[in-house]
Amino acid sequence: MNLIFLGPPGVGKGTQARLIERRMGIPQIATGDILRAAIAVKTPFGEAAGRYMSRGDLVPDAVMIEAVAERLQQPDTVGGFILDGFPRTIPQAEALDAVLAGMGRRIDRVIAFGAAEDTIVRRMSGRRICRASGHIYHLDSNPPTTPGVCDIDASPLYQRDDDRPETIRRRMQVYREQSEPLIAFYQARGVYTAISAEGEIEEIYQTLLAAAAPQVLG
Ligand code: AMP
C-alpha cells in the first residue's frame, strides 16, 4: 500500500503515520524528519535546508525530489510506504509520479487530513518532539509521563523552532499557496480521500484505517 498523507502543518499527519507504520509494517517517510536529521548532524545539505525551514519556507523542489527518490530506492519500501510531508508542491507531485512509474509503482491512496485553523495552531504550539527518535507528544492531548522526557527512549523533548507563533503563520500561508493545489491534482487521479483530523488521536486513527486500509480492519 503506497500512501500519501496530505494536510496542513501540525494537523497530526506524523502522529498518525507512525501508528500506521506500526500497524501495517510499512515505513513512514517524513521529509521534515529527514531534513531535521541532516541538520542535527550538520551536513551541508542540512545547513542549507535549515535556512528555509527556520523561516517557514519550503526547501527547493529539486533537493526534496532527489532526497525522496533516493529514499524510495531502499528495500524497506518494497511492500509500501507512507509519504508524510511530501509532495508539497505540484512539481514535487509530478516528479513523484515519474519516479514511481520508473519503478513500476504508483500511489494507491492520498489521505488529506483537515482541521480548523485554531486546532492546527494549538497542535503546533503544544507539540514537543523527542530529540533521539522524533517521537511526537503534545502538552495537553498526549503528554509524556514525565514532563520533558520521552516515554519510549527517555531522551529530552524539545520544541521545534518552526512551531513558534511567527513561523506557524508563515507555514500556514505557504501551505495554502503551494500545497493546497495538490488536492485538485489528486482528486483528478481518483485516489483522493479527505478525513477529519479533529478529535482524539485514537478516533482519527480509526477513521484513517477505514479510509486508507479497510482490509486491515476486516
Ligand atoms: P514538517 O516536519 O513536515 O512540518 O516539515 C518542516 C519543514 O521542512 C517545512 O516547513 C519545510 O521547510 C521543510 N520541508 C519538509 N518537507 C518538505 C517538502 N516536501 N518540500 C519542501 N520543504 C519541505
Tab-separated table of C-alpha atoms and ligand atoms in Angstrom:
chain	number	residue	atom	x	y	z
A	1	MET	CA	0.000	0.000	0.000
A	2	ASN	CA	1.649	3.220	-1.184
A	3	LEU	CA	0.150	6.148	0.708
A	4	ILE	CA	0.499	9.923	0.783
A	5	PHE	CA	-0.615	11.890	3.838
A	6	LEU	CA	-1.555	15.429	2.836
A	7	GLY	CA	-2.624	18.278	5.037
A	8	PRO	CA	-1.500	21.460	6.715
A	9	PRO	CA	1.472	21.502	9.073
A	10	GLY	CA	0.533	20.436	12.588
A	11	VAL	CA	-2.648	18.629	11.592
A	12	GLY	CA	-1.369	15.342	13.035
A	13	LYS	CA	-0.105	13.530	9.924
A	14	GLY	CA	3.125	12.440	11.604
A	15	THR	CA	1.411	11.022	14.683
A	16	GLN	CA	-0.973	9.009	12.518
A	17	ALA	CA	1.776	7.935	10.105
A	18	ARG	CA	3.717	6.420	12.988
A	19	LEU	CA	0.637	4.448	14.066
A	20	ILE	CA	0.045	3.162	10.536
A	21	GLU	CA	3.737	2.311	10.198
A	22	ARG	CA	3.469	0.058	13.245
A	23	ARG	CA	0.122	-1.442	12.287
A	24	MET	CA	0.879	-2.176	8.627
A	25	GLY	CA	4.645	-2.630	8.770
A	26	ILE	CA	5.322	-0.046	6.078
A	27	PRO	CA	7.792	2.806	6.676
A	28	GLN	CA	6.821	6.411	7.288
A	29	ILE	CA	8.882	8.663	5.039
A	30	ALA	CA	8.672	12.092	6.633
A	31	THR	CA	10.653	14.660	4.690
A	32	GLY	CA	10.670	17.040	7.678
A	33	ASP	CA	12.314	14.277	9.777
A	34	ILE	CA	14.882	13.628	7.027
A	35	LEU	CA	15.745	17.343	6.993
A	36	ARG	CA	15.905	17.631	10.798
A	37	ALA	CA	18.227	14.599	10.926
A	38	ALA	CA	20.530	16.268	8.368
A	39	ILE	CA	20.506	19.489	10.413
A	40	ALA	CA	21.338	17.578	13.610
A	41	VAL	CA	24.471	16.093	12.086
A	42	LYS	CA	25.300	19.417	10.377
A	43	THR	CA	25.642	18.182	6.799
A	44	PRO	CA	25.902	20.942	4.135
A	45	PHE	CA	22.501	19.755	2.878
A	46	GLY	CA	21.070	20.159	6.402
A	47	GLU	CA	22.560	23.610	6.849
A	48	ALA	CA	21.160	24.863	3.533
A	49	ALA	CA	17.728	23.363	4.248
A	50	GLY	CA	17.688	24.750	7.796
A	51	ARG	CA	17.700	28.315	6.479
A	52	TYR	CA	14.429	27.743	4.605
A	53	MET	CA	12.856	25.764	7.433
A	54	SER	CA	13.513	28.321	10.142
A	55	ARG	CA	11.710	30.948	8.018
A	56	GLY	CA	8.772	28.608	7.454
A	57	ASP	CA	9.504	28.393	3.721
A	58	LEU	CA	9.751	25.282	1.595
A	59	VAL	CA	13.102	23.764	0.730
A	60	PRO	CA	13.609	23.890	-3.086
A	61	ASP	CA	11.836	21.166	-5.055
A	62	ALA	CA	14.918	19.712	-6.739
A	63	VAL	CA	16.584	18.941	-3.415
A	64	MET	CA	13.472	17.358	-1.928
A	65	ILE	CA	12.722	15.294	-5.018
A	66	GLU	CA	16.233	13.883	-5.024
A	67	ALA	CA	16.041	13.013	-1.309
A	68	VAL	CA	12.718	11.208	-1.714
A	69	ALA	CA	13.746	9.403	-4.905
A	70	GLU	CA	16.797	8.103	-3.066
A	71	ARG	CA	14.744	7.038	-0.026
A	72	LEU	CA	12.294	5.140	-2.238
A	73	GLN	CA	15.170	3.006	-3.536
A	74	GLN	CA	15.594	1.477	-0.079
A	75	PRO	CA	14.365	-2.127	0.151
A	76	ASP	CA	12.070	-1.439	3.117
A	77	THR	CA	9.699	0.464	0.803
A	78	VAL	CA	9.002	-2.528	-1.445
A	79	GLY	CA	5.871	-3.559	0.477
A	80	GLY	CA	4.596	0.011	0.640
A	81	PHE	CA	5.284	3.342	2.316
A	82	ILE	CA	3.634	6.389	3.824
A	83	LEU	CA	4.838	9.708	2.454
A	84	ASP	CA	4.345	12.307	5.180
A	85	GLY	CA	5.083	15.901	4.172
A	86	PHE	CA	5.845	15.084	0.540
A	87	PRO	CA	4.776	16.131	-2.042
A	88	ARG	CA	4.177	19.734	-1.003
A	89	THR	CA	4.080	21.312	-4.471
A	90	ILE	CA	2.730	20.317	-7.885
A	91	PRO	CA	6.256	19.899	-9.345
A	92	GLN	CA	7.058	17.522	-6.459
A	93	ALA	CA	3.887	15.516	-7.173
A	94	GLU	CA	4.713	15.292	-10.881
A	95	ALA	CA	8.273	14.213	-10.136
A	96	LEU	CA	6.995	11.601	-7.689
A	97	ASP	CA	4.709	10.137	-10.366
A	98	ALA	CA	7.686	9.876	-12.708
A	99	VAL	CA	9.960	8.285	-10.094
A	100	LEU	CA	7.320	5.723	-9.137
A	101	ALA	CA	6.442	4.957	-12.757
A	102	GLY	CA	10.129	4.261	-13.381
A	103	MET	CA	9.950	1.669	-10.602
A	104	GLY	CA	6.684	0.153	-11.867
A	105	ARG	CA	4.825	1.510	-8.850
A	106	ARG	CA	2.128	4.064	-8.165
A	107	ILE	CA	0.287	5.826	-5.359
A	108	ASP	CA	-2.685	3.792	-4.105
A	109	ARG	CA	-4.314	6.422	-1.912
A	110	VAL	CA	-3.896	10.017	-0.824
A	111	ILE	CA	-5.375	10.821	2.561
A	112	ALA	CA	-5.959	14.516	3.209
A	113	PHE	CA	-6.234	15.471	6.871
A	114	GLY	CA	-8.383	18.511	7.598
A	115	ALA	CA	-8.910	20.541	10.756
A	116	ALA	CA	-9.871	24.086	11.715
A	117	GLU	CA	-7.040	26.615	11.763
A	118	ASP	CA	-7.237	27.157	15.533
A	119	THR	CA	-6.971	23.367	16.123
A	120	ILE	CA	-3.844	23.328	13.974
A	121	VAL	CA	-2.246	26.300	15.703
A	122	ARG	CA	-2.971	24.689	19.099
A	123	ARG	CA	-1.425	21.401	17.964
A	124	MET	CA	1.737	23.069	16.703
A	125	SER	CA	2.156	25.306	19.756
A	126	GLY	CA	1.866	22.369	22.180
A	127	ARG	CA	3.913	19.915	20.125
A	128	ARG	CA	7.082	18.535	21.683
A	129	ILE	CA	9.486	16.171	19.924
A	130	CYS	CA	11.866	13.563	21.235
A	131	ARG	CA	15.430	14.544	20.461
A	132	ALA	CA	16.644	10.988	19.747
A	133	SER	CA	13.932	9.474	17.535
A	134	GLY	CA	11.347	12.134	16.770
A	135	HIS	CA	8.504	10.621	18.840
A	136	ILE	CA	5.720	13.192	18.978
A	137	TYR	CA	3.952	14.485	22.103
A	138	HIS	CA	1.508	17.264	22.887
A	139	LEU	CA	1.471	19.146	26.181
A	140	ASP	CA	-2.325	18.757	26.545
A	141	SER	CA	-3.588	15.917	24.369
A	142	ASN	CA	-0.669	13.457	24.501
A	143	PRO	CA	1.712	14.463	27.308
A	144	PRO	CA	4.732	12.369	28.282
A	145	THR	CA	4.525	10.602	31.658
A	146	THR	CA	7.471	12.644	32.961
A	147	PRO	CA	7.422	16.258	31.732
A	148	GLY	CA	10.138	16.943	29.179
A	149	VAL	CA	11.192	13.296	28.796
A	150	CYS	CA	10.288	10.784	26.055
A	151	ASP	CA	8.338	7.756	27.392
A	152	ILE	CA	9.875	5.467	24.789
A	153	ASP	CA	13.594	6.212	24.934
A	154	ALA	CA	13.942	8.678	27.854
A	155	SER	CA	15.613	11.300	25.666
A	156	PRO	CA	14.805	15.011	26.213
A	157	LEU	CA	11.860	16.608	24.431
A	158	TYR	CA	12.195	19.887	22.559
A	159	GLN	CA	10.009	22.376	20.750
A	160	ARG	CA	10.705	22.759	17.037
A	161	ASP	CA	11.926	26.266	16.125
A	162	ASP	CA	9.338	26.414	13.387
A	163	ASP	CA	6.499	25.652	15.841
A	164	ARG	CA	6.743	29.197	17.249
A	165	PRO	CA	3.884	31.633	16.507
A	166	GLU	CA	5.550	33.837	13.844
A	167	THR	CA	6.744	30.839	11.825
A	168	ILE	CA	3.463	28.968	12.234
A	169	ARG	CA	1.668	31.792	10.423
A	170	ARG	CA	4.136	31.705	7.544
A	171	ARG	CA	3.885	27.914	7.243
A	172	MET	CA	0.084	28.113	7.042
A	173	GLN	CA	0.346	30.698	4.265
A	174	VAL	CA	2.886	28.579	2.373
A	175	TYR	CA	0.566	25.583	2.727
A	176	ARG	CA	-2.390	27.484	1.270
A	177	GLU	CA	-0.397	28.901	-1.621
A	178	GLN	CA	1.815	25.985	-2.594
A	179	SER	CA	0.346	22.766	-1.208
A	180	GLU	CA	-3.441	23.155	-1.419
A	181	PRO	CA	-3.404	22.812	-5.227
A	182	LEU	CA	-2.390	19.175	-4.614
A	183	ILE	CA	-5.971	18.453	-3.562
A	184	ALA	CA	-7.299	19.015	-7.091
A	185	PHE	CA	-4.253	17.232	-8.545
A	186	TYR	CA	-5.015	14.003	-6.662
A	187	GLN	CA	-8.801	14.329	-6.903
A	188	ALA	CA	-8.357	14.232	-10.674
A	189	ARG	CA	-6.482	10.922	-10.317
A	190	GLY	CA	-9.286	9.279	-8.327
A	191	VAL	CA	-7.095	8.332	-5.361
A	192	TYR	CA	-8.083	11.145	-3.003
A	193	THR	CA	-9.875	10.726	0.346
A	194	ALA	CA	-10.394	13.584	2.813
A	195	ILE	CA	-10.814	12.808	6.502
A	196	SER	CA	-11.457	14.937	9.554
A	197	ALA	CA	-8.461	15.285	11.849
A	198	GLU	CA	-10.490	16.900	14.625
A	199	GLY	CA	-10.788	14.963	17.878
A	200	GLU	CA	-8.640	12.475	19.766
A	201	ILE	CA	-5.678	10.591	18.293
A	202	GLU	CA	-7.462	7.200	18.558
A	203	GLU	CA	-10.652	8.499	16.967
A	204	ILE	CA	-8.733	9.935	13.996
A	205	TYR	CA	-6.761	6.702	13.706
A	206	GLN	CA	-9.949	4.627	13.354
A	207	THR	CA	-11.265	6.998	10.670
A	208	LEU	CA	-7.931	6.775	8.907
A	209	LEU	CA	-7.809	2.970	8.958
A	210	ALA	CA	-11.272	2.786	7.481
A	211	ALA	CA	-10.266	5.220	4.727
A	212	ALA	CA	-6.750	4.017	3.949
A	213	ALA	CA	-6.793	0.325	4.560
A	214	PRO	CA	-10.229	-1.182	5.148
A	215	GLN	CA	-8.727	-4.652	4.577
A	216	VAL	CA	-6.576	-4.196	7.707
A	217	LEU	CA	-9.713	-3.621	9.775
A	218	GLY	CA	-11.610	-6.550	8.311
B	1	AMP	P1	7.337	19.132	8.527
B	1	AMP	O1	8.104	18.396	9.569
B	1	AMP	O2	6.690	18.223	7.517
B	1	AMP	O3	6.359	20.119	9.114
B	1	AMP	O4	8.405	19.978	7.704
B	1	AMP	C1	9.167	21.006	8.311
B	1	AMP	C2	9.792	21.907	7.266
B	1	AMP	O5	10.658	21.139	6.434
B	1	AMP	C3	8.820	22.566	6.300
B	1	AMP	O6	8.231	23.740	6.840
B	1	AMP	C4	9.729	22.855	5.113
B	1	AMP	O7	10.580	23.960	5.380
B	1	AMP	C5	10.621	21.616	5.097
B	1	AMP	N1	10.013	20.538	4.256
B	1	AMP	C6	9.566	19.333	4.666
B	1	AMP	N2	9.088	18.620	3.639
B	1	AMP	C7	9.232	19.403	2.541
B	1	AMP	C8	8.907	19.254	1.162
B	1	AMP	N3	8.305	18.148	0.690
B	1	AMP	N4	9.211	20.286	0.317
B	1	AMP	C9	9.809	21.400	0.761
B	1	AMP	N5	10.124	21.622	2.046
B	1	AMP	C10	9.845	20.630	2.934
